[in-house]
Short mmCIF file of C-alpha atoms in Angstrom, two decimals:
data_model
loop_
_atom_site.label_atom_id
_atom_site.label_comp_id
_atom_site.label_asym_id
_atom_site.label_seq_id
_atom_site.Cartn_x
_atom_site.Cartn_y
_atom_site.Cartn_z
CA UNK A 1 -38.06 -15.03 -21.12
CA UNK A 2 -38.00 -12.35 -23.77
CA UNK A 3 -37.58 -13.25 -27.43
CA UNK A 4 -36.08 -9.89 -28.29
CA UNK A 5 -33.93 -8.15 -30.87
CA UNK A 6 -32.12 -5.03 -29.70
CA UNK A 7 -31.82 -3.06 -32.93
CA UNK A 8 -29.01 -0.66 -33.95
CA UNK A 9 -27.19 -0.61 -30.63
CA UNK A 10 -23.68 0.73 -30.17
CA UNK A 11 -22.20 -2.36 -28.57
CA UNK A 12 -19.46 -1.84 -25.99
CA UNK A 13 -18.89 -5.52 -25.35
CA UNK A 14 -16.91 -5.36 -22.11
CA UNK A 15 -13.61 -6.55 -23.56
CA UNK A 16 -12.12 -3.06 -23.92
CA UNK A 17 -12.27 -3.34 -27.72
CA UNK A 18 -13.75 -0.49 -29.81
CA UNK A 19 -17.52 -0.30 -29.99
CA UNK A 20 -19.47 -1.50 -32.99
CA UNK A 21 -23.03 -1.16 -34.24
CA UNK A 22 -25.13 -4.31 -34.20
CA UNK A 23 -28.45 -6.05 -33.75
CA UNK A 24 -28.40 -8.33 -30.70
CA UNK A 25 -30.95 -11.12 -30.27
CA UNK A 26 -31.87 -12.37 -26.79
CA UNK A 27 -33.84 -15.54 -26.14
CA UNK A 28 -34.13 -17.93 -23.22
CA UNK A 29 -32.09 -15.67 -20.98
CA UNK A 30 -29.05 -15.71 -23.27
CA UNK A 31 -27.57 -13.79 -26.17
CA UNK A 32 -28.29 -16.02 -29.15
CA UNK A 33 -27.16 -13.83 -32.04
CA UNK A 34 -25.07 -10.71 -32.71
CA UNK A 35 -25.21 -9.32 -36.25
CA UNK A 36 -22.87 -6.42 -36.82
CA UNK A 37 -24.01 -3.66 -39.15
CA UNK A 38 -21.36 -4.37 -41.76
CA UNK A 39 -22.24 -8.06 -41.87
CA UNK A 40 -25.94 -7.29 -42.19
CA UNK A 41 -25.58 -5.24 -45.38
CA UNK A 42 -27.69 -6.81 -48.10
CA UNK A 43 -28.93 -9.54 -45.77
CA UNK A 44 -32.17 -10.00 -43.93
CA UNK A 45 -31.80 -8.57 -40.43
CA UNK A 46 -32.55 -10.79 -37.45
CA UNK A 47 -36.15 -10.89 -36.29
CA UNK A 48 -37.79 -11.63 -32.96
CA UNK A 49 -41.17 -11.42 -31.29
CA UNK A 50 -40.22 -8.05 -29.85
CA UNK A 51 -38.00 -5.31 -31.23
CA UNK A 52 -36.28 -2.56 -29.22
CA UNK A 53 -34.90 0.44 -31.09
CA UNK A 54 -31.55 1.22 -29.44
CA UNK A 55 -30.55 4.10 -31.72
CA UNK A 56 -28.21 6.39 -29.78
CA UNK A 57 -27.81 3.96 -26.88
CA UNK A 58 -24.81 1.93 -25.78
CA UNK A 59 -25.42 -1.75 -25.10
CA UNK A 60 -23.02 -3.25 -22.57
CA UNK A 61 -22.90 -6.19 -20.21
CA UNK A 62 -24.59 -5.63 -16.87
CA UNK A 63 -22.40 -4.02 -14.24
CA UNK A 64 -20.89 -6.05 -11.41
CA UNK A 65 -20.75 -4.43 -7.99
CA UNK A 66 -17.68 -6.09 -6.49
CA UNK A 67 -18.29 -4.70 -3.01
CA UNK A 68 -21.92 -4.52 -1.90
CA UNK A 69 -23.67 -4.57 1.47
CA UNK A 70 -27.05 -5.78 0.23
CA UNK A 71 -27.00 -8.98 2.28
CA UNK A 72 -30.44 -8.28 3.78
CA UNK A 73 -31.64 -5.62 1.34
CA UNK A 74 -31.97 -8.26 -1.37
CA UNK A 75 -34.43 -10.10 0.88
CA UNK A 76 -36.11 -6.99 2.26
CA UNK A 77 -36.81 -4.93 -0.87
CA UNK A 78 -37.96 -6.64 -4.06
CA UNK A 79 -37.63 -3.34 -5.95
CA UNK A 80 -33.96 -2.74 -5.02
CA UNK A 81 -33.78 0.20 -7.43
CA UNK A 82 -30.72 1.49 -5.62
CA UNK A 83 -28.75 -1.04 -7.66
CA UNK A 84 -31.04 -2.06 -10.51
CA UNK A 85 -31.42 1.52 -11.76
CA UNK A 86 -27.62 1.86 -11.96
CA UNK A 87 -27.39 -1.09 -14.36
CA UNK A 88 -26.04 -3.45 -11.72
CA UNK A 89 -27.00 -7.03 -12.55
CA UNK A 90 -24.70 -8.81 -10.06
CA UNK A 91 -23.61 -7.89 -6.54
CA UNK A 92 -20.88 -9.51 -4.44
CA UNK A 93 -22.02 -9.59 -0.81
CA UNK A 94 -20.68 -11.04 2.45
CA UNK A 95 -18.08 -8.28 2.61
CA UNK A 96 -15.65 -7.05 5.25
CA UNK A 97 -15.65 -10.26 7.22
CA UNK A 98 -19.13 -9.88 8.74
CA UNK A 99 -22.35 -11.34 7.39
CA UNK A 100 -25.12 -13.79 8.20
CA UNK A 101 -23.79 -17.21 7.15
CA UNK A 102 -22.46 -19.51 8.43
CA UNK A 103 -23.99 -18.92 11.86
CA UNK A 104 -25.62 -20.66 14.77
CA UNK A 105 -28.32 -19.13 16.98
CA UNK A 106 -25.77 -17.38 19.21
CA UNK A 107 -23.64 -15.87 16.48
CA UNK A 108 -26.64 -14.85 14.39
CA UNK A 109 -27.84 -12.66 17.26
CA UNK A 110 -24.34 -11.26 17.73
CA UNK A 111 -23.67 -10.46 14.09
CA UNK A 112 -27.11 -8.88 13.69
CA UNK A 113 -26.23 -6.53 16.55
CA UNK A 114 -22.70 -5.88 15.31
CA UNK A 115 -23.67 -4.75 11.81
CA UNK A 116 -27.01 -3.09 12.47
CA UNK A 117 -25.52 0.06 10.97
CA UNK A 118 -24.84 -1.73 7.69
CA UNK A 119 -28.05 -3.69 7.24
CA UNK A 120 -30.56 -2.69 9.92
CA UNK A 121 -31.71 -4.81 12.85
CA UNK A 122 -33.17 -7.47 10.56
CA UNK A 123 -36.40 -7.62 12.55
CA UNK A 124 -38.23 -7.73 9.21
CA UNK A 125 -36.25 -10.76 7.98
CA UNK A 126 -37.12 -14.39 8.65
CA UNK A 127 -33.68 -15.88 9.31
CA UNK A 128 -34.52 -19.41 8.22
CA UNK A 129 -30.92 -20.23 7.21
CA UNK A 130 -27.77 -21.04 9.14
CA UNK A 131 -25.33 -22.35 6.50
CA UNK A 132 -23.93 -20.66 3.41
CA UNK A 133 -25.81 -23.06 1.17
CA UNK A 134 -29.10 -22.34 2.93
CA UNK A 135 -28.55 -18.59 2.58
CA UNK A 136 -27.83 -18.93 -1.15
CA UNK A 137 -30.95 -21.07 -1.47
CA UNK A 138 -32.96 -18.35 0.22
CA UNK A 139 -31.65 -15.83 -2.32
CA UNK A 140 -32.63 -18.19 -5.14
CA UNK A 141 -36.22 -18.28 -3.97
CA UNK A 142 -36.36 -14.66 -2.86
CA UNK A 143 -39.89 -13.32 -2.84
CA UNK A 144 -42.60 -15.93 -3.20
CA UNK A 145 -40.21 -18.24 -4.99
CA UNK A 146 -39.63 -15.74 -7.79
CA UNK A 147 -36.09 -14.72 -6.94
CA UNK A 148 -34.46 -11.37 -6.18
CA UNK A 149 -33.89 -8.14 -8.07
CA UNK A 150 -30.31 -8.84 -9.23
CA UNK A 151 -27.90 -11.75 -9.08
CA UNK A 152 -25.71 -12.16 -6.01
CA UNK A 153 -22.40 -13.91 -5.26
CA UNK A 154 -21.30 -14.53 -1.67
CA UNK A 155 -18.02 -14.27 0.19
CA UNK A 156 -17.62 -16.29 3.40
CA UNK A 157 -17.09 -13.71 6.18
CA UNK A 158 -13.94 -14.57 8.15
CA UNK A 159 -15.00 -12.52 11.20
CA UNK A 160 -18.24 -14.47 11.44
CA UNK A 161 -16.34 -17.74 11.04
CA UNK A 162 -14.02 -16.71 13.89
CA UNK A 163 -17.05 -15.72 15.96
CA UNK A 164 -18.36 -19.26 15.54
CA UNK A 165 -15.11 -21.04 16.33
CA UNK A 166 -13.34 -18.73 18.80
CA UNK A 167 -15.79 -16.07 19.95
CA UNK A 168 -14.95 -12.42 20.50
CA UNK A 169 -11.70 -12.86 22.42
CA UNK A 170 -8.48 -11.20 21.30
CA UNK A 171 -6.29 -14.30 21.26
CA UNK A 172 -4.81 -16.86 18.92
CA UNK A 173 -7.02 -19.73 17.88
CA UNK A 174 -6.22 -23.15 19.28
CA UNK A 175 -5.35 -25.92 16.78
CA UNK A 176 -8.86 -27.34 17.23
CA UNK A 177 -10.46 -23.93 16.61
CA UNK A 178 -8.33 -23.39 13.51
CA UNK A 179 -9.40 -26.79 12.21
CA UNK A 180 -13.03 -25.83 12.70
CA UNK A 181 -12.51 -22.54 10.83
CA UNK A 182 -10.88 -24.43 7.96
CA UNK A 183 -13.87 -26.77 7.85
CA UNK A 184 -16.38 -23.92 7.89
CA UNK A 185 -14.58 -22.16 5.02
CA UNK A 186 -14.36 -25.37 3.00
CA UNK A 187 -18.05 -26.11 3.56
CA UNK A 188 -19.05 -22.62 2.46
CA UNK A 189 -16.96 -22.89 -0.69
CA UNK A 190 -18.41 -26.30 -1.53
CA UNK A 191 -21.88 -24.81 -1.07
CA UNK A 192 -21.17 -22.08 -3.62
CA UNK A 193 -19.34 -19.13 -2.04
CA UNK A 194 -16.82 -17.46 -4.36
CA UNK A 195 -14.20 -16.71 -1.73
CA UNK A 196 -13.43 -15.35 1.73
CA UNK A 197 -13.69 -11.79 3.03
CA UNK A 198 -12.08 -10.17 6.06
CA UNK A 199 -12.59 -6.95 7.97
CA UNK A 200 -9.22 -6.52 9.64
CA UNK A 201 -10.20 -3.29 11.37
CA UNK A 202 -13.42 -4.89 12.67
CA UNK A 203 -13.77 -7.23 15.61
CA UNK A 204 -13.48 -10.17 15.94
CA UNK A 205 -11.89 -10.76 12.53
CA UNK A 206 -9.06 -8.33 13.26
CA UNK A 207 -7.83 -10.55 16.10
CA UNK A 208 -6.61 -13.14 13.58
CA UNK A 209 -2.86 -13.16 13.05
CA UNK A 210 -1.38 -13.62 9.59
CA UNK A 211 -0.61 -17.30 10.19
CA UNK A 212 -4.30 -17.96 10.86
CA UNK A 213 -5.42 -16.01 7.81
CA UNK A 214 -2.84 -17.80 5.67
CA UNK A 215 -4.25 -21.18 6.66
CA UNK A 216 -7.76 -20.09 5.71
CA UNK A 217 -6.49 -18.71 2.41
CA UNK A 218 -4.88 -22.07 1.63
CA UNK A 219 -8.38 -23.57 1.81
CA UNK A 220 -9.74 -20.81 -0.44
CA UNK A 221 -6.98 -21.47 -2.98
CA UNK A 222 -7.74 -25.19 -2.95
CA UNK A 223 -11.28 -24.46 -4.12
CA UNK A 224 -10.32 -21.82 -6.68
CA UNK A 225 -11.79 -18.89 -4.75
CA UNK A 226 -10.25 -15.55 -3.84
CA UNK A 227 -9.46 -13.62 -0.68
CA UNK A 228 -11.03 -10.17 -0.30
CA UNK A 229 -9.60 -8.33 2.71
CA UNK A 230 -10.53 -5.00 4.15
CA UNK A 231 -6.97 -4.82 5.40
CA UNK A 232 -5.55 -3.58 8.68
CA UNK A 233 -5.14 0.10 7.86
CA UNK A 234 -6.23 2.59 5.24
CA UNK A 235 -4.46 5.38 7.12
CA UNK A 236 -1.08 5.62 8.82
CA UNK A 237 -0.13 2.04 8.00
CA UNK A 238 -1.85 1.68 4.63
CA UNK A 239 1.12 0.73 2.46
CA UNK A 240 2.37 -1.79 5.01
CA UNK A 241 -1.15 -3.22 5.26
CA UNK A 242 -1.38 -3.67 1.48
CA UNK A 243 2.04 -5.30 1.46
CA UNK A 244 0.96 -7.64 4.27
CA UNK A 245 -1.99 -8.88 2.21
CA UNK A 246 0.15 -9.37 -0.90
CA UNK A 247 2.70 -11.41 1.03
CA UNK A 248 0.06 -13.40 2.91
CA UNK A 249 -1.75 -14.51 -0.24
CA UNK A 250 1.52 -15.19 -2.03
CA UNK A 251 2.45 -17.58 0.79
CA UNK A 252 -0.98 -19.24 0.55
CA UNK A 253 -0.90 -19.26 -3.28
CA UNK A 254 -4.30 -17.60 -3.18
CA UNK A 255 -5.85 -15.00 -5.49
CA UNK A 256 -6.22 -11.57 -3.90
CA UNK A 257 -8.86 -8.91 -4.41
CA UNK A 258 -8.29 -5.71 -2.42
CA UNK A 259 -11.53 -4.27 -1.09
CA UNK A 260 -12.23 -0.53 -1.57
CA UNK A 261 -8.54 0.07 -2.32
CA UNK A 262 -8.22 3.67 -1.24
CA UNK A 263 -5.37 5.80 0.10
CA UNK A 264 -7.08 8.05 2.62
CA UNK A 265 -6.28 10.53 5.40
CA UNK A 266 -3.72 13.31 5.24
CA UNK A 267 -0.77 10.96 5.64
CA UNK A 268 -1.57 9.34 2.28
CA UNK A 269 -2.21 12.36 0.09
CA UNK A 270 -0.44 11.83 -3.23
CA UNK A 271 0.67 8.30 -2.37
CA UNK A 272 -1.41 6.33 -4.87
CA UNK A 273 1.67 5.79 -7.09
CA UNK A 274 3.38 3.98 -4.22
CA UNK A 275 0.46 1.59 -3.87
CA UNK A 276 0.32 0.99 -7.62
CA UNK A 277 4.07 0.35 -7.78
CA UNK A 278 3.69 -2.26 -5.03
CA UNK A 279 0.91 -3.97 -6.99
CA UNK A 280 2.79 -3.80 -10.30
CA UNK A 281 5.82 -5.47 -8.74
CA UNK A 282 3.66 -8.26 -7.34
CA UNK A 283 1.79 -8.71 -10.63
CA UNK A 284 5.07 -8.89 -12.54
CA UNK A 285 6.20 -11.71 -10.24
CA UNK A 286 3.07 -13.73 -11.07
CA UNK A 287 0.65 -12.74 -8.30
CA UNK A 288 -3.07 -12.83 -9.12
CA UNK A 289 -4.37 -9.50 -7.79
CA UNK A 290 -7.35 -7.27 -8.48
CA UNK A 291 -9.01 -4.44 -6.57
CA UNK A 292 -12.18 -2.37 -6.43
CA UNK A 293 -12.89 1.28 -5.71
CA UNK A 294 -15.81 3.69 -5.62
CA UNK A 295 -15.55 7.04 -7.50
CA UNK A 296 -15.89 9.34 -4.49
CA UNK A 297 -13.51 10.72 -1.87
CA UNK A 298 -15.43 10.19 1.43
CA UNK A 299 -15.62 6.77 3.03
CA UNK A 300 -18.48 5.30 5.04
CA UNK A 301 -18.80 2.91 7.98
CA UNK A 302 -20.24 2.84 11.49
CA UNK A 303 -19.25 5.19 14.29
CA UNK A 304 -18.47 2.16 16.47
CA UNK A 305 -15.87 1.04 13.93
CA UNK A 306 -13.74 4.04 14.92
CA UNK A 307 -13.23 2.70 18.44
CA UNK A 308 -9.97 0.98 19.41
CA UNK A 309 -10.13 -2.78 18.98
CA UNK A 310 -9.71 -3.48 22.67
CA UNK A 311 -12.90 -1.50 23.33
CA UNK A 312 -14.83 -3.89 21.06
CA UNK A 313 -13.45 -7.12 22.52
CA UNK A 314 -16.20 -9.41 23.75
CA UNK A 315 -18.89 -8.14 21.40
CA UNK A 316 -21.42 -5.29 21.35
CA UNK A 317 -22.66 -5.62 24.94
CA UNK A 318 -19.10 -5.48 26.26
CA UNK A 319 -18.43 -2.40 24.15
CA UNK A 320 -21.48 -0.62 25.56
CA UNK A 321 -20.43 -1.52 29.09
CA UNK A 322 -17.00 0.03 28.52
CA UNK A 323 -18.57 3.20 27.12
CA UNK A 324 -20.75 3.53 30.21
CA UNK A 325 -17.76 3.34 32.54
CA UNK A 326 -16.23 6.81 33.01
CA UNK A 327 -12.61 5.72 33.41
CA UNK A 328 -12.72 3.29 30.47
CA UNK A 329 -14.51 5.84 28.31
CA UNK A 330 -11.70 8.30 29.00
CA UNK A 331 -9.14 5.70 27.90
CA UNK A 332 -11.12 5.23 24.68
CA UNK A 333 -11.18 8.98 24.07
CA UNK A 334 -7.42 9.24 24.60
CA UNK A 335 -6.73 6.46 22.11
CA UNK A 336 -9.03 8.00 19.54
CA UNK A 337 -8.06 11.65 19.87
CA UNK A 338 -4.39 11.46 20.87
CA UNK A 339 -2.83 8.09 20.09
CA UNK A 340 -4.73 7.20 16.92
CA UNK A 341 -6.91 4.13 17.46
CA UNK A 342 -6.51 1.11 15.21
CA UNK A 343 -10.23 1.42 14.46
CA UNK A 344 -9.45 4.83 12.98
CA UNK A 345 -6.54 3.41 10.99
CA UNK A 346 -3.86 4.69 13.36
CA UNK A 347 -4.71 8.36 12.76
CA UNK A 348 -5.95 10.64 15.58
CA UNK A 349 -9.59 11.25 14.80
CA UNK A 350 -10.63 14.63 13.41
CA UNK A 351 -14.23 15.07 14.48
CA UNK A 352 -14.90 17.72 11.84
CA UNK A 353 -14.41 15.03 9.15
CA UNK A 354 -16.88 12.57 10.72
CA UNK A 355 -20.44 13.21 9.51
CA UNK A 356 -23.37 11.29 10.99
CA UNK A 357 -25.22 9.73 8.06
CA UNK A 358 -27.78 7.58 9.85
CA UNK A 359 -29.17 6.56 13.22
CA UNK A 360 -31.38 3.68 14.29
CA UNK A 361 -32.96 5.63 17.16
CA UNK A 362 -35.34 8.24 15.65
CA UNK A 363 -34.85 10.52 18.66
CA UNK A 364 -31.28 11.12 17.49
CA UNK A 365 -32.27 12.27 14.00
CA UNK A 366 -31.11 15.86 14.52
CA UNK A 367 -27.49 14.63 14.41
CA UNK A 368 -27.86 13.35 10.83
CA UNK A 369 -26.15 15.50 8.23
CA UNK A 370 -23.90 17.16 10.79
CA UNK A 371 -20.33 16.37 11.69
CA UNK A 372 -19.69 15.26 15.23
CA UNK A 373 -17.88 18.57 15.72
CA UNK A 374 -20.92 20.55 14.54
CA UNK A 375 -23.29 18.60 16.77
CA UNK A 376 -20.98 19.13 19.73
CA UNK A 377 -20.68 22.85 19.07
CA UNK A 378 -24.46 23.18 18.92
CA UNK A 379 -24.72 21.50 22.32
CA UNK A 380 -21.80 23.31 23.89
CA UNK A 381 -19.92 20.10 24.67
CA UNK A 382 -16.80 18.27 23.55
CA UNK A 383 -16.97 16.10 20.41
CA UNK A 384 -16.19 12.98 22.44
CA UNK A 385 -19.13 13.70 24.75
CA UNK A 386 -21.41 13.89 21.71
CA UNK A 387 -19.92 10.79 20.08
CA UNK A 388 -20.11 8.75 23.27
CA UNK A 389 -23.75 9.67 23.82
CA UNK A 390 -24.55 8.72 20.22
CA UNK A 391 -22.86 5.34 20.58
CA UNK A 392 -24.76 4.58 23.78
CA UNK A 393 -28.17 5.97 22.84
CA UNK A 394 -28.10 4.40 19.36
CA UNK A 395 -26.83 1.02 20.54
CA UNK A 396 -23.74 1.31 18.29
CA UNK A 397 -26.00 1.58 15.24
CA UNK A 398 -25.00 5.04 13.94
CA UNK A 399 -23.42 5.25 10.49
CA UNK A 400 -20.94 7.89 9.36
CA UNK A 401 -19.33 9.49 6.34
CA UNK A 402 -15.58 10.02 6.68
CA UNK A 403 -14.40 12.99 4.65
CA UNK A 404 -10.79 11.83 4.45
CA UNK A 405 -10.15 10.99 0.76
CA UNK A 406 -8.06 12.58 -2.00
CA UNK A 407 -9.29 13.06 -5.56
CA UNK A 408 -5.90 12.53 -7.19
CA UNK A 409 -5.56 9.16 -5.47
CA UNK A 410 -9.06 8.14 -6.58
CA UNK A 411 -8.29 8.96 -10.23
CA UNK A 412 -4.92 7.23 -10.35
CA UNK A 413 -6.14 4.01 -8.77
CA UNK A 414 -9.18 3.73 -11.07
CA UNK A 415 -6.91 3.82 -14.11
CA UNK A 416 -5.01 0.68 -13.11
CA UNK A 417 -5.58 -2.37 -15.36
CA UNK A 418 -6.69 -4.64 -12.48
CA UNK A 419 -9.23 -2.11 -11.16
CA UNK A 420 -12.93 -2.98 -10.90
CA UNK A 421 -15.93 -1.03 -9.62
CA UNK A 422 -17.43 -1.55 -6.18
CA UNK A 423 -19.93 0.72 -4.48
CA UNK A 424 -19.32 -0.31 -0.85
CA UNK A 425 -22.86 0.97 -0.64
CA UNK A 426 -24.59 0.98 2.75
CA UNK A 427 -28.32 1.32 2.08
CA UNK A 428 -29.31 2.04 5.70
CA UNK A 429 -29.55 5.41 7.38
CA UNK A 430 -31.28 8.71 6.77
CA UNK A 431 -28.43 10.10 4.72
CA UNK A 432 -26.37 7.25 3.24
CA UNK A 433 -23.31 7.75 1.10
CA UNK A 434 -24.44 8.52 -2.48
CA UNK A 435 -22.16 5.77 -3.77
CA UNK A 436 -24.91 3.30 -2.84
CA UNK A 437 -27.17 4.80 -5.52
CA UNK A 438 -24.65 6.40 -7.87
CA UNK A 439 -21.35 4.55 -8.26
CA UNK A 440 -21.75 3.14 -11.77
CA UNK A 441 -23.36 6.14 -13.51
CA UNK A 442 -20.78 8.29 -11.66
CA UNK A 443 -18.03 6.37 -13.42
CA UNK A 444 -19.72 6.73 -16.82
CA UNK A 445 -20.92 10.31 -16.47
CA UNK A 446 -18.25 12.10 -14.46
CA UNK A 447 -15.07 10.11 -14.99
CA UNK A 448 -15.65 9.09 -18.62
CA UNK A 449 -17.71 11.83 -20.26
CA UNK A 450 -16.87 14.90 -18.15
CA UNK A 451 -13.29 14.31 -17.03
CA UNK A 452 -11.96 11.78 -19.55
CA UNK A 453 -10.09 9.88 -16.83
CA UNK A 454 -11.13 6.63 -18.54
CA UNK A 455 -12.27 5.92 -22.08
CA UNK A 456 -15.76 4.48 -22.42
CA UNK A 457 -14.69 1.04 -23.62
CA UNK A 458 -12.02 0.79 -20.93
CA UNK A 459 -14.39 1.89 -18.18
CA UNK A 460 -17.03 -0.65 -19.20
CA UNK A 461 -14.38 -3.38 -19.09
CA UNK A 462 -13.56 -2.35 -15.50
CA UNK A 463 -17.24 -2.70 -14.56
CA UNK A 464 -18.05 -5.95 -16.41
CA UNK A 465 -15.54 -8.44 -17.81
CA UNK A 466 -12.80 -7.85 -15.25
CA UNK A 467 -14.99 -8.55 -12.24
CA UNK A 468 -16.56 -11.52 -14.06
CA UNK A 469 -13.06 -12.90 -14.63
CA UNK A 470 -12.21 -12.46 -10.94
CA UNK A 471 -15.40 -14.34 -10.05
CA UNK A 472 -14.52 -17.02 -12.64
CA UNK A 473 -17.89 -16.75 -14.34
CA UNK A 474 -17.50 -18.25 -17.81
CA UNK A 475 -20.66 -16.82 -19.35
CA UNK A 476 -21.00 -13.32 -17.89
CA UNK A 477 -19.27 -9.98 -18.31
CA UNK A 478 -19.18 -9.80 -22.12
CA UNK A 479 -21.65 -9.26 -24.95
CA UNK A 480 -21.03 -12.59 -26.67
CA UNK A 481 -23.21 -15.21 -28.28
CA UNK A 482 -24.09 -17.84 -25.71
CA UNK A 483 -23.49 -15.52 -22.75
CA UNK A 484 -26.20 -14.72 -20.24
CA UNK A 485 -28.35 -11.76 -21.18
CA UNK A 486 -27.50 -9.54 -18.22
CA UNK A 487 -27.40 -6.29 -20.19
CA UNK A 488 -27.56 -2.52 -19.82
CA UNK A 489 -28.60 0.12 -22.35
CA UNK A 490 -27.47 3.65 -21.49
CA UNK A 491 -27.18 7.02 -23.19
CA UNK A 492 -23.50 8.03 -23.13
CA UNK A 493 -24.45 11.68 -23.60
CA UNK A 494 -26.68 11.90 -20.53
CA UNK A 495 -25.88 9.04 -18.14
CA UNK A 496 -25.15 10.48 -14.71
CA UNK A 497 -25.57 9.80 -11.03
CA UNK A 498 -28.59 11.52 -9.55
CA UNK A 499 -27.48 10.81 -5.99
CA UNK A 500 -25.69 13.59 -4.15
CA UNK A 501 -24.55 14.02 -0.56
CA UNK A 502 -27.60 16.26 -0.03
CA UNK A 503 -30.07 13.90 -1.80
CA UNK A 504 -28.35 10.50 -1.65
CA UNK A 505 -31.30 8.34 -2.68
CA UNK A 506 -31.93 10.05 -6.03
CA UNK A 507 -31.87 7.55 -8.89
CA UNK A 508 -29.54 8.00 -11.91
CA UNK A 509 -30.50 9.29 -15.33
CA UNK A 510 -29.63 8.03 -18.79
CA UNK A 511 -30.10 4.28 -18.13
CA UNK A 512 -33.46 3.43 -19.72
CA UNK A 513 -33.10 -0.37 -19.97
CA UNK A 514 -31.62 -3.08 -17.77
CA UNK A 515 -32.06 -6.79 -18.44
CA UNK A 516 -31.42 -9.49 -15.84
CA UNK A 517 -31.36 -12.99 -17.30
CA UNK A 518 -32.95 -11.66 -20.48
CA UNK A 519 -35.90 -10.00 -18.73
CA UNK A 520 -36.46 -6.27 -18.36
CA UNK A 521 -35.82 -5.13 -14.80
CA UNK A 522 -35.76 -1.51 -16.01
CA UNK A 523 -37.91 -0.65 -19.03
CA UNK A 524 -38.34 2.86 -20.41
CA UNK A 525 -36.58 4.13 -17.30
CA UNK A 526 -39.03 2.49 -14.87
CA UNK A 527 -38.59 -0.49 -12.55
CA UNK A 528 -40.69 -3.47 -13.58
CA UNK A 529 -41.85 -6.21 -11.22
CA UNK A 530 -39.34 -8.70 -12.65
CA UNK A 531 -37.34 -10.71 -10.07
CA UNK A 532 -34.90 -12.64 -12.23
CA UNK A 533 -31.89 -12.53 -9.91
CA UNK A 534 -30.48 -15.66 -8.33
CA UNK A 535 -27.47 -16.72 -6.27
CA UNK A 536 -24.41 -17.10 -8.49
CA UNK A 537 -22.28 -19.94 -7.19
CA UNK A 538 -18.56 -20.57 -7.48
CA UNK A 539 -17.61 -22.41 -10.64
CA UNK A 540 -15.96 -25.72 -9.82
CA UNK A 541 -12.24 -25.92 -10.66
#
């Protein structure tokens, strides 16, 4: 652990209060002393074994990525600069209802196949765990027992839980199956998970009716966790889908955190105020609600996620079989292009907005960076022909960017008092969404300094103390004596995302120092070999 004094920093403490100049002393992984400039006048300034001159730099709590897909990346890549270089010191993983614990041998193989596009095949990972507790223990020990790059909190994935108890069938759970799901959720929470996630446009989680989800949320509420749904529509039925989640968690008396709370597609242009009015009404009535967003307009997922839910019933092998059958493939095309498949949020797909961002089969690399429409035009075929071939030849592993967002909606939602930052960053693929590498400096550089959408102190609060409060972490998210020394030093005049849609893996600028548990993970702008991250477990209530 560093015995360190950070000298003459402009402290933005995460509370939203005005900044102040201070010396901050770190020892034993915690902040042990904060001496403000005014209080230090005429007194001996604090000393330590090491001194860091922070003149011109802002010192803030480390950033919390409330929606991350680093479930395997944290065990694959000890460097993990995609997040560390942004100032992220804690990621919340297990998102969108699909992840790798709890599992058995059957479901592990199935979930690995289902979310290859998010996390890769996992052939380079030794899957020694099956339970939530075992997975968190694996994160604790990381690489050679040292740990991982940043801290990580885990959400129990409801789709994986349903996979274990029910399978991939589109039907209601039996009473016995529902009891097993309750038990699995309770076990995961006792073992340290912070809540429950759902992907209600992804199979098999989307097959759960509200009554089933409500019962699981009652368990989450009992343990003081929160429910984090990717709800049933971000398109034609978005407002109804948000309302559904508010009502469901109100019935269960469960805290709600809305994942990547966007208002996308043409049908929702200019409708952010309607979403915010819905949330304000619920908050005024006593609901406990928060949300996260990323500061970009395009979304990102897998190409297979665009398919109608019935085409995904039974799991990946069943999906591929349907795509191979000419008559069934034509039904899929009709639902996607004419009806508006539920996988595409009830909106007929516009192939010129769907850009291929990554493939798992190297032979398909020439599709990357092109929309499906562009690839089809180059081949003289219909977009569905191109998309179908991609799905089959890439084993459902292709990732996409969806250019369907609206800047005015993005800005209005990020201003809301319950907003937090989440990258939704998929680190796989040849051309991933730049939000994976740029979300947090994008907030500070573009939306604070350049556009003034948020003030600096307010923005830092969105990225630090508010997510820490949602996670119920009593000693993180603020620059306070006694708090953990997860800290970021950045230059407010230069901080910016380096990642672009053309060069999405470019690291940010203007963040020269990042401390995880009081140790330098970034020092003088360079990644060190420090692995101070651990699993962050739910605080008992």
